[in-house]
CSV table of C-alpha atoms in Angstrom, one decimal:
chain,number,residue,atom,x,y,z
X,176,MET,CA,47.5,110.0,-75.3
X,177,SER,CA,49.5,111.8,-72.6
X,178,ALA,CA,52.7,114.0,-73.6
X,179,VAL,CA,54.6,111.6,-70.9
X,180,SER,CA,52.7,108.4,-72.5
X,181,LYS,CA,54.8,109.6,-76.2
X,182,LEU,CA,58.0,109.8,-74.5
X,183,LEU,CA,57.6,106.5,-72.7
X,184,PRO,CA,58.9,103.2,-75.3
X,185,ARG,CA,56.4,100.9,-76.7
X,186,GLY,CA,55.8,98.1,-74.1
X,187,TRP,CA,57.0,100.1,-71.3
X,188,GLY,CA,53.7,99.3,-69.2
X,189,ARG,CA,53.9,95.7,-70.2
X,190,ALA,CA,57.8,95.4,-69.0
X,191,ARG,CA,56.8,97.1,-65.8
X,192,LYS,CA,54.0,94.5,-64.9
X,193,GLY,CA,56.0,92.0,-66.0
X,194,ALA,CA,59.0,93.1,-63.5
X,195,ARG,CA,56.3,92.7,-60.6
X,196,VAL,CA,55.1,89.6,-61.6
X,197,ALA,CA,58.9,88.0,-61.4
X,198,GLU,CA,59.5,89.9,-57.9
X,199,ALA,CA,56.5,88.7,-56.5
X,200,PHE,CA,57.0,85.0,-58.0
X,201,ARG,CA,60.4,85.0,-56.5
X,202,VAL,CA,60.0,86.6,-53.3
X,203,THR,CA,56.3,84.2,-52.7
X,204,ARG,CA,58.5,80.8,-53.7
X,205,ARG,CA,61.6,82.0,-51.4
X,206,ALA,CA,58.8,82.8,-48.4
X,207,TYR,CA,57.6,79.4,-49.2
X,208,HIS,CA,60.6,77.3,-49.4
X,209,GLU,CA,61.2,79.0,-45.4
X,210,ASP,CA,57.6,77.9,-44.6
X,211,LEU,CA,58.3,74.6,-45.6
X,212,CYS,CA,61.2,73.9,-43.4
X,213,VAL,CA,59.9,75.5,-40.5
X,214,LEU,CA,56.7,73.6,-40.8
X,215,GLU,CA,58.6,70.3,-41.3
X,216,ARG,CA,60.3,71.1,-38.0
X,217,GLN,CA,57.2,71.2,-36.2
X,218,LEU,CA,55.6,68.5,-38.0
X,219,GLN,CA,58.7,66.3,-36.5
X,220,ASP,CA,57.6,67.7,-33.2
X,221,ALA,CA,54.9,65.5,-33.1
X,222,PRO,CA,52.2,65.0,-30.0
X,223,GLU,CA,53.4,61.8,-28.2
X,224,ARG,CA,50.6,58.7,-28.3
X,225,MET,CA,48.8,60.1,-31.5
X,226,ARG,CA,45.6,58.2,-31.9
X,227,GLY,CA,42.2,58.6,-33.4
X,228,ALA,CA,41.6,62.0,-34.6
X,229,CYS,CA,44.8,63.5,-33.6
X,230,ARG,CA,47.1,60.9,-35.7
X,231,ASP,CA,44.7,61.5,-38.3
X,232,LEU,CA,44.9,65.5,-38.3
X,233,HIS,CA,48.8,64.8,-38.1
X,234,GLY,CA,48.7,62.9,-41.4
X,235,GLN,CA,46.7,65.2,-42.7
X,236,ALA,CA,49.4,68.1,-41.6
X,237,VAL,CA,52.2,65.8,-43.5
X,238,SER,CA,50.1,65.2,-46.6
X,239,ASP,CA,49.0,68.6,-47.0
X,240,HIS,CA,52.9,69.8,-46.3
X,241,ALA,CA,54.3,66.9,-48.8
X,242,LEU,CA,52.2,68.7,-51.7
X,243,ALA,CA,52.6,72.4,-51.2
X,244,ALA,CA,56.6,71.3,-51.2
X,245,ALA,CA,56.0,69.3,-54.8
X,246,LEU,CA,54.0,72.2,-56.0
X,247,VAL,CA,56.5,74.8,-54.9
X,248,HIS,CA,59.6,73.0,-56.2
X,249,GLY,CA,58.1,72.4,-59.4
X,250,ALA,CA,57.0,76.0,-60.0
X,251,THR,CA,60.1,77.6,-61.6
X,252,ASP,CA,58.5,79.5,-64.3
X,253,HIS,CA,56.9,82.8,-63.4
X,254,HIS,CA,56.1,83.4,-67.3
X,255,ASP,CA,53.6,80.0,-67.1
X,256,PRO,CA,50.2,81.0,-65.6
X,257,GLU,CA,50.1,77.0,-64.4
X,258,HIS,CA,53.0,77.7,-62.3
X,259,ARG,CA,51.6,80.9,-60.8
X,260,GLU,CA,48.6,78.8,-60.1
X,261,ALA,CA,50.7,76.2,-58.3
X,262,LEU,CA,52.6,78.5,-56.2
X,263,GLU,CA,49.2,80.0,-55.0
X,264,ARG,CA,47.4,76.5,-54.1
X,265,ALA,CA,50.9,75.8,-52.5
X,266,GLY,CA,49.9,78.7,-50.2
X,267,HIS,CA,46.4,77.4,-49.5
X,268,LEU,CA,48.1,73.9,-48.4
X,269,LEU,CA,50.4,75.6,-46.2
X,270,ASP,CA,47.6,77.3,-44.1
X,271,GLU,CA,45.6,74.0,-44.5
X,272,ALA,CA,48.8,72.0,-43.1
X,273,ARG,CA,49.1,74.4,-40.2
X,274,TRP,CA,45.5,74.2,-38.9
X,275,ALA,CA,45.8,70.6,-39.3
X,276,LEU,CA,48.8,70.6,-37.1
X,277,ALA,CA,47.2,72.8,-34.4
X,278,ALA,CA,44.2,70.8,-34.5
X,279,ALA,CA,46.2,67.7,-33.6
X,280,ARG,CA,48.1,69.2,-30.9
X,281,ALA,CA,44.4,70.5,-29.5
X,282,GLU,CA,43.3,67.0,-29.7
X,283,ALA,CA,46.3,65.7,-28.0
X,284,ALA,CA,46.0,68.1,-25.1
X,285,GLY,CA,42.1,67.7,-24.9
X,286,ARG,CA,41.3,71.5,-26.1
X,287,ARG,CA,39.5,72.4,-28.9
X,288,ARG,CA,40.8,72.5,-32.4
X,289,PRO,CA,41.0,76.2,-34.2
X,290,GLU,CA,37.9,77.4,-35.5
X,291,ASP,CA,39.9,79.8,-37.8
X,292,HIS,CA,41.8,78.2,-40.7
X,293,ALA,CA,43.0,81.5,-41.7
X,294,PRO,CA,46.7,82.4,-40.5
X,295,CYS,CA,48.1,84.8,-38.3
X,296,PHE,CA,48.0,87.9,-40.3
X,297,PHE,CA,51.2,89.1,-38.7
X,298,ASN,CA,53.1,85.5,-39.5
X,299,ALA,CA,51.6,82.6,-41.1
X,300,GLN,CA,54.0,80.4,-39.5
X,301,HIS,CA,52.3,81.2,-36.0
X,302,GLY,CA,49.7,78.7,-37.2
X,303,PRO,CA,45.9,79.8,-37.4
X,304,ALA,CA,44.4,82.9,-36.0
X,305,SER,CA,42.2,82.4,-32.8
X,306,THR,CA,41.0,86.2,-32.4
X,307,THR,CA,40.6,89.5,-34.4
X,308,VAL,CA,42.1,92.8,-33.5
X,309,ARG,CA,42.1,96.2,-34.1
X,310,TRP,CA,45.7,97.4,-35.7
X,311,ALA,CA,47.3,100.0,-38.4
X,312,PRO,CA,50.4,100.0,-39.8
X,313,PRO,CA,52.5,103.0,-39.7
X,314,GLY,CA,50.9,106.0,-41.1
X,315,GLY,CA,48.2,103.8,-42.0
X,316,ALA,CA,44.4,103.3,-41.3
X,317,CYS,CA,43.4,101.2,-38.5
X,318,HIS,CA,42.1,97.5,-40.1
X,319,GLU,CA,40.6,94.5,-38.3
X,320,VAL,CA,43.0,91.6,-38.6
X,321,SER,CA,42.8,88.0,-37.7
X,322,THR,CA,45.8,86.9,-35.4
X,323,CYS,CA,46.9,84.4,-33.4
X,324,ALA,CA,46.8,84.8,-29.5
X,325,ALA,CA,50.4,85.3,-28.7
X,326,ASP,CA,50.1,88.4,-31.1
X,327,ALA,CA,46.7,89.5,-29.5
X,328,THR,CA,48.5,89.8,-26.3
X,329,ARG,CA,51.8,91.7,-27.2
X,330,ILE,CA,48.9,94.4,-28.8
X,331,SER,CA,46.8,94.3,-26.0
X,332,GLN,CA,49.8,94.9,-23.9
X,333,GLY,CA,51.2,97.8,-25.9
X,334,THR,CA,54.0,96.0,-27.8
X,335,GLU,CA,54.2,95.5,-31.2
X,336,PRO,CA,53.3,91.9,-32.7
X,337,ASP,CA,55.8,89.2,-34.2
X,338,LEU,CA,55.6,90.6,-37.6
X,339,ARG,CA,57.0,88.7,-40.3
X,340,LEU,CA,59.8,90.6,-42.6
X,341,VAL,CA,60.6,89.3,-46.2
X,342,HIS,CA,63.8,90.2,-48.3
X,343,THR,CA,63.1,92.0,-51.7
X,344,GLY,CA,65.3,93.5,-53.7
X,345,GLU,CA,64.7,96.8,-52.0
X,346,GLY,CA,65.4,95.3,-48.3
X,347,TRP,CA,63.5,94.1,-45.6
X,348,VAL,CA,59.7,94.6,-46.0
X,349,PRO,CA,56.4,93.9,-44.1
X,350,TRP,CA,54.9,90.7,-46.0
X,351,TYR,CA,51.6,92.4,-45.9
X,352,GLN,CA,53.1,95.4,-48.5
X,353,LEU,CA,54.4,92.3,-51.1
X,354,PRO,CA,51.9,91.9,-54.2
X,355,ARG,CA,50.6,88.2,-54.2
X,356,THR,CA,51.5,85.7,-56.7
X,357,THR,CA,48.2,84.7,-58.8
X,358,ALA,CA,47.7,82.8,-62.0
X,359,ASP,CA,47.0,85.7,-63.5
X,360,GLY,CA,50.2,87.5,-62.3
X,361,CYS,CA,49.9,89.1,-59.2
X,362,ALA,CA,47.3,90.6,-57.3
X,363,PRO,CA,48.0,93.7,-54.8
X,364,PRO,CA,49.2,93.6,-51.3
X,365,VAL,CA,47.3,92.1,-48.4
X,366,VAL,CA,46.7,95.8,-46.5
X,367,GLU,CA,45.4,97.4,-49.8
X,368,GLN,CA,42.4,95.3,-49.2
X,369,LEU,CA,41.7,95.7,-45.7
X,370,ASP,CA,38.9,97.8,-44.3
X,371,THR,CA,40.2,101.1,-43.5
X,372,GLU,CA,37.0,102.5,-41.3
X,373,PRO,CA,39.2,104.4,-38.4
X,374,PRO,CA,38.6,103.0,-35.1
X,375,ALA,CA,38.7,105.1,-32.0
X,376,ALA,CA,42.5,104.4,-30.5
X,377,PRO,CA,44.7,102.8,-33.2
X,378,SER,CA,47.6,101.1,-32.3
X,379,SER,CA,50.7,101.2,-34.5
X,380,LEU,CA,53.9,99.3,-35.9
X,381,GLU,CA,57.3,101.0,-35.6
X,382,GLU,CA,59.8,98.4,-36.2
X,383,PRO,CA,58.8,94.7,-37.0
X,384,SER,CA,61.0,92.0,-35.9
X,385,GLY,CA,60.3,88.7,-37.8
X,386,ARG,CA,62.4,88.1,-40.9
X,387,SER,CA,62.0,85.8,-43.6
């Protein structure tokens, strides 16, 4: 045991972990509440004359939204693994609901459905990703990330993607820097899980604009 460890109160490490789990749970739950509100408005703006597959896909989006809402509203205790698992599942349902809505709109317009169910890396509210780009956070290595067409265009034109910011106890933070709620507690931020192989000419983010 190090000299520093001897000076720390018993349970200090567990207390720090508990605080991280609590903060991740609080921030995630708040973000999902906002996602539910945004998605509800998008669902109300339904394609006209929905028939067949379009109607079925829109119905799937509505159902997934309702299930996600029930899970988020019922997940209130960060100490309870079942509540944390419910919040984690709600995130997956929100992704599926966004995909189904995008697919319904594509059917209505005679376009191909989105192939990727994963959300846009920069802001899940943009809907499912449609392409990949090379991108680097400020001061970080470049990564390949999945993104929506609009953000891919912004990056290709040398401007910044519409990055989602989430309010925490330390102010506004890019969502990818936040720990993620899991049944076991919390997982490391997404940005720590990305490939760190540097490209020839990385782009960067300086002042992301989207807020939650």
